Amino acid sequence: MHFTYCPHCGNKLVQKEIGDEGMIPFCQKCDVPLWDMFTTSIIAAVVNEQREIALLRQNYVSAVNYVCVAGIMKLGESAEDTVIREVKEEIGLDVSKVEFVKSYPYEKKEMLMLGYKASVKKSDFKISGEVDSVSWVKFEHALGLLREGSIAWQLVKTVIA
């Protein structure tokens, strides 16, 4: 999100040099800089003890490629808690271990995606309304089902290596 007006008082912002940051939108009335903001989300490679990964079909994301569990962090929620909540909400599984992998800037949607490996016991899925289908896929077949170069593809490539 790029600020043009102050979200506190509504005044039009000016550009002001702020230390090493360079020119930043600034509210002269509130005396506050307003850096560009982005949404923080998680993306999780959900894996089981049989070297399989849960890959989802969500037609609102892609009608062609599979995706990983992902979701927006809520206020007051840690990234790890978001992983646990999103895995439970989207595919109905309980996460036993959460491991941070890497962060991925997603400029197209003004997001920062925090990538995780989420370990679960293999079980049947209980999918939410936002998931069209989900399958357990052997590690060696997973990359071929994801869009090459996508954040999900990068995360899964790292996790299965």
mmCIF file of C-alpha atoms in Angstrom:
data_model
loop_
_atom_site.group_PDB
_atom_site.id
_atom_site.type_symbol
_atom_site.label_atom_id
_atom_site.label_comp_id
_atom_site.label_asym_id
_atom_site.label_seq_id
_atom_site.Cartn_x
_atom_site.Cartn_y
_atom_site.Cartn_z
ATOM 1 C CA MET A 1 0.000 0.000 0.000
ATOM 2 C CA HIS A 2 1.347 3.377 -0.971
ATOM 3 C CA PHE A 3 0.190 6.304 1.129
ATOM 4 C CA THR A 4 -0.888 9.587 -0.465
ATOM 5 C CA TYR A 5 -2.928 10.848 2.494
ATOM 6 C CA CYS A 6 -2.353 10.412 6.223
ATOM 7 C CA PRO A 7 -4.519 7.562 7.580
ATOM 8 C CA HIS A 8 -4.664 9.395 10.957
ATOM 9 C CA CYS A 9 -5.719 12.928 9.975
ATOM 10 C CA GLY A 10 -6.413 12.794 6.228
ATOM 11 C CA ASN A 11 -3.886 15.471 5.222
ATOM 12 C CA LYS A 12 -2.027 15.100 1.919
ATOM 13 C CA LEU A 13 1.488 13.805 2.531
ATOM 14 C CA VAL A 14 4.707 15.475 1.448
ATOM 15 C CA GLN A 15 8.011 13.823 0.597
ATOM 16 C CA LYS A 16 10.610 14.208 3.346
ATOM 17 C CA GLU A 17 14.112 12.809 3.571
ATOM 18 C CA ILE A 18 14.278 10.385 6.514
ATOM 19 C CA GLY A 19 17.862 9.408 7.364
ATOM 20 C CA ASP A 20 19.225 6.604 5.192
ATOM 21 C CA GLU A 21 15.731 5.767 3.914
ATOM 22 C CA GLY A 22 15.647 8.625 1.415
ATOM 23 C CA MET A 23 12.437 10.421 0.478
ATOM 24 C CA ILE A 24 9.460 9.053 2.405
ATOM 25 C CA PRO A 25 5.791 10.147 2.452
ATOM 26 C CA PHE A 26 5.435 12.301 5.579
ATOM 27 C CA CYS A 27 2.510 13.886 7.424
ATOM 28 C CA GLN A 28 3.482 17.368 8.595
ATOM 29 C CA LYS A 29 0.439 17.646 10.888
ATOM 30 C CA CYS A 30 1.018 14.319 12.719
ATOM 31 C CA ASP A 31 4.816 14.569 12.360
ATOM 32 C CA VAL A 32 5.039 10.957 11.221
ATOM 33 C CA PRO A 33 6.634 9.127 8.244
ATOM 34 C CA LEU A 34 4.390 6.632 6.466
ATOM 35 C CA TRP A 35 6.411 3.877 4.788
ATOM 36 C CA ASP A 36 4.830 1.758 2.105
ATOM 37 C CA MET A 37 3.074 -1.226 3.645
ATOM 38 C CA PHE A 38 2.585 -4.802 2.508
ATOM 39 C CA THR A 39 0.431 -7.691 3.618
ATOM 40 C CA THR A 40 2.238 -10.492 5.425
ATOM 41 C CA SER A 41 1.164 -14.039 4.688
ATOM 42 C CA ILE A 42 2.431 -17.581 5.085
ATOM 43 C CA ILE A 43 2.889 -20.326 2.554
ATOM 44 C CA ALA A 44 3.394 -23.859 3.838
ATOM 45 C CA ALA A 45 4.737 -27.026 2.311
ATOM 46 C CA VAL A 46 2.710 -29.574 4.294
ATOM 47 C CA VAL A 47 4.629 -32.860 4.440
ATOM 48 C CA ASN A 48 4.033 -36.232 6.050
ATOM 49 C CA GLU A 49 6.234 -39.065 7.300
ATOM 50 C CA GLN A 50 5.949 -40.926 3.963
ATOM 51 C CA ARG A 51 7.802 -38.222 1.980
ATOM 52 C CA GLU A 52 4.596 -36.854 0.512
ATOM 53 C CA ILE A 53 3.399 -33.271 0.236
ATOM 54 C CA ALA A 54 -0.176 -31.993 0.291
ATOM 55 C CA LEU A 55 -0.898 -30.060 -2.907
ATOM 56 C CA LEU A 56 -4.142 -28.156 -3.321
ATOM 57 C CA ARG A 57 -6.370 -27.165 -6.180
ATOM 58 C CA GLN A 58 -7.898 -23.751 -5.681
ATOM 59 C CA ASN A 59 -9.499 -22.650 -8.928
ATOM 60 C CA TYR A 60 -9.602 -19.012 -7.807
ATOM 61 C CA VAL A 61 -5.776 -19.179 -7.657
ATOM 62 C CA SER A 62 -5.093 -21.406 -10.697
ATOM 63 C CA ALA A 63 -7.216 -23.746 -12.777
ATOM 64 C CA VAL A 64 -4.047 -25.376 -14.140
ATOM 65 C CA ASN A 65 -1.484 -25.733 -11.357
ATOM 66 C CA TYR A 66 -1.539 -27.003 -7.814
ATOM 67 C CA VAL A 67 -0.648 -24.716 -4.918
ATOM 68 C CA CYS A 68 0.452 -24.965 -1.288
ATOM 69 C CA VAL A 69 -1.490 -23.989 1.812
ATOM 70 C CA ALA A 70 -1.285 -20.214 2.210
ATOM 71 C CA GLY A 71 -3.010 -17.481 4.144
ATOM 72 C CA ILE A 72 -2.896 -14.004 5.610
ATOM 73 C CA MET A 73 -1.573 -13.409 9.112
ATOM 74 C CA LYS A 74 -4.132 -11.941 11.497
ATOM 75 C CA LEU A 75 -3.319 -9.123 13.903
ATOM 76 C CA GLY A 76 -1.744 -10.496 17.079
ATOM 77 C CA GLU A 77 -0.941 -13.846 15.445
ATOM 78 C CA SER A 78 2.590 -15.177 14.998
ATOM 79 C CA ALA A 79 3.618 -16.556 11.611
ATOM 80 C CA GLU A 80 3.935 -20.034 13.145
ATOM 81 C CA ASP A 81 0.423 -19.810 14.595
ATOM 82 C CA THR A 82 -0.830 -18.749 11.158
ATOM 83 C CA VAL A 83 0.732 -21.872 9.608
ATOM 84 C CA ILE A 84 -0.977 -24.110 12.187
ATOM 85 C CA ARG A 85 -4.341 -22.330 11.760
ATOM 86 C CA GLU A 86 -4.269 -22.274 7.949
ATOM 87 C CA VAL A 87 -3.314 -25.966 7.645
ATOM 88 C CA LYS A 88 -6.163 -26.870 10.009
ATOM 89 C CA GLU A 89 -8.668 -24.580 8.245
ATOM 90 C CA GLU A 90 -7.797 -25.478 4.660
ATOM 91 C CA ILE A 91 -7.065 -29.227 4.833
ATOM 92 C CA GLY A 92 -8.114 -30.281 8.359
ATOM 93 C CA LEU A 93 -4.743 -31.546 9.604
ATOM 94 C CA ASP A 94 -2.884 -30.894 12.860
ATOM 95 C CA VAL A 95 0.679 -29.626 12.467
ATOM 96 C CA SER A 96 3.252 -31.339 14.706
ATOM 97 C CA LYS A 97 6.284 -29.267 13.677
ATOM 98 C CA VAL A 98 6.745 -25.881 11.979
ATOM 99 C CA GLU A 99 10.085 -24.930 10.389
ATOM 100 C CA PHE A 100 10.841 -21.571 8.760
ATOM 101 C CA VAL A 101 12.361 -21.962 5.280
ATOM 102 C CA LYS A 102 12.600 -18.537 3.610
ATOM 103 C CA SER A 103 10.745 -15.284 2.995
ATOM 104 C CA TYR A 104 9.490 -14.456 -0.495
ATOM 105 C CA PRO A 105 8.574 -10.940 -1.637
ATOM 106 C CA TYR A 106 5.512 -11.080 -3.903
ATOM 107 C CA GLU A 107 5.501 -7.624 -5.453
ATOM 108 C CA LYS A 108 2.584 -8.287 -7.815
ATOM 109 C CA LYS A 109 0.242 -8.506 -4.821
ATOM 110 C CA GLU A 110 2.236 -6.239 -2.460
ATOM 111 C CA MET A 111 2.828 -9.158 -0.101
ATOM 112 C CA LEU A 112 5.612 -10.738 1.863
ATOM 113 C CA MET A 113 5.146 -14.504 2.032
ATOM 114 C CA LEU A 114 6.886 -16.359 4.851
ATOM 115 C CA GLY A 115 7.649 -19.894 3.701
ATOM 116 C CA TYR A 116 7.418 -22.831 6.105
ATOM 117 C CA LYS A 117 7.673 -26.580 6.184
ATOM 118 C CA ALA A 118 4.725 -27.956 8.196
ATOM 119 C CA SER A 119 5.018 -31.582 9.313
ATOM 120 C CA VAL A 120 1.863 -33.643 9.854
ATOM 121 C CA LYS A 121 0.912 -37.300 10.270
ATOM 122 C CA LYS A 122 -0.610 -38.710 7.081
ATOM 123 C CA SER A 123 -4.360 -38.607 7.410
ATOM 124 C CA ASP A 124 -7.500 -38.011 5.392
ATOM 125 C CA PHE A 125 -8.170 -34.402 4.483
ATOM 126 C CA LYS A 126 -11.129 -32.317 5.624
ATOM 127 C CA ILE A 127 -11.108 -29.493 3.106
ATOM 128 C CA SER A 128 -12.575 -26.032 3.534
ATOM 129 C CA GLY A 129 -14.865 -24.288 1.068
ATOM 130 C CA GLU A 130 -11.920 -22.383 -0.420
ATOM 131 C CA VAL A 131 -10.153 -25.607 -1.456
ATOM 132 C CA ASP A 132 -11.459 -27.491 -4.484
ATOM 133 C CA SER A 133 -9.346 -30.606 -3.853
ATOM 134 C CA VAL A 134 -6.134 -31.753 -2.198
ATOM 135 C CA SER A 135 -3.870 -34.742 -2.799
ATOM 136 C CA TRP A 136 -0.876 -36.379 -1.197
ATOM 137 C CA VAL A 137 1.895 -36.283 -3.803
ATOM 138 C CA LYS A 138 5.234 -38.093 -3.591
ATOM 139 C CA PHE A 139 8.159 -35.659 -3.318
ATOM 140 C CA GLU A 140 9.578 -36.748 -6.664
ATOM 141 C CA HIS A 141 6.354 -35.795 -8.509
ATOM 142 C CA ALA A 142 5.537 -32.537 -6.711
ATOM 143 C CA LEU A 143 7.507 -29.964 -8.711
ATOM 144 C CA GLY A 144 5.881 -31.030 -11.975
ATOM 145 C CA LEU A 145 2.443 -30.107 -10.612
ATOM 146 C CA LEU A 146 3.425 -26.571 -9.570
ATOM 147 C CA ARG A 147 4.029 -23.568 -11.824
ATOM 148 C CA GLU A 148 7.771 -23.507 -12.394
ATOM 149 C CA GLY A 149 9.407 -20.559 -10.657
ATOM 150 C CA SER A 150 6.340 -19.736 -8.539
ATOM 151 C CA ILE A 151 6.751 -19.159 -4.814
ATOM 152 C CA ALA A 152 5.127 -22.539 -4.115
ATOM 153 C CA TRP A 153 7.534 -24.205 -6.560
ATOM 154 C CA GLN A 154 10.552 -22.501 -4.946
ATOM 155 C CA LEU A 155 9.416 -23.493 -1.446
ATOM 156 C CA VAL A 156 8.674 -27.110 -2.368
ATOM 157 C CA LYS A 157 11.989 -27.409 -4.242
ATOM 158 C CA THR A 158 13.832 -26.319 -1.086
ATOM 159 C CA VAL A 159 11.787 -28.522 1.259
ATOM 160 C CA ILE A 160 12.112 -31.734 -0.761
ATOM 161 C CA ALA A 161 15.858 -31.258 -1.483
#
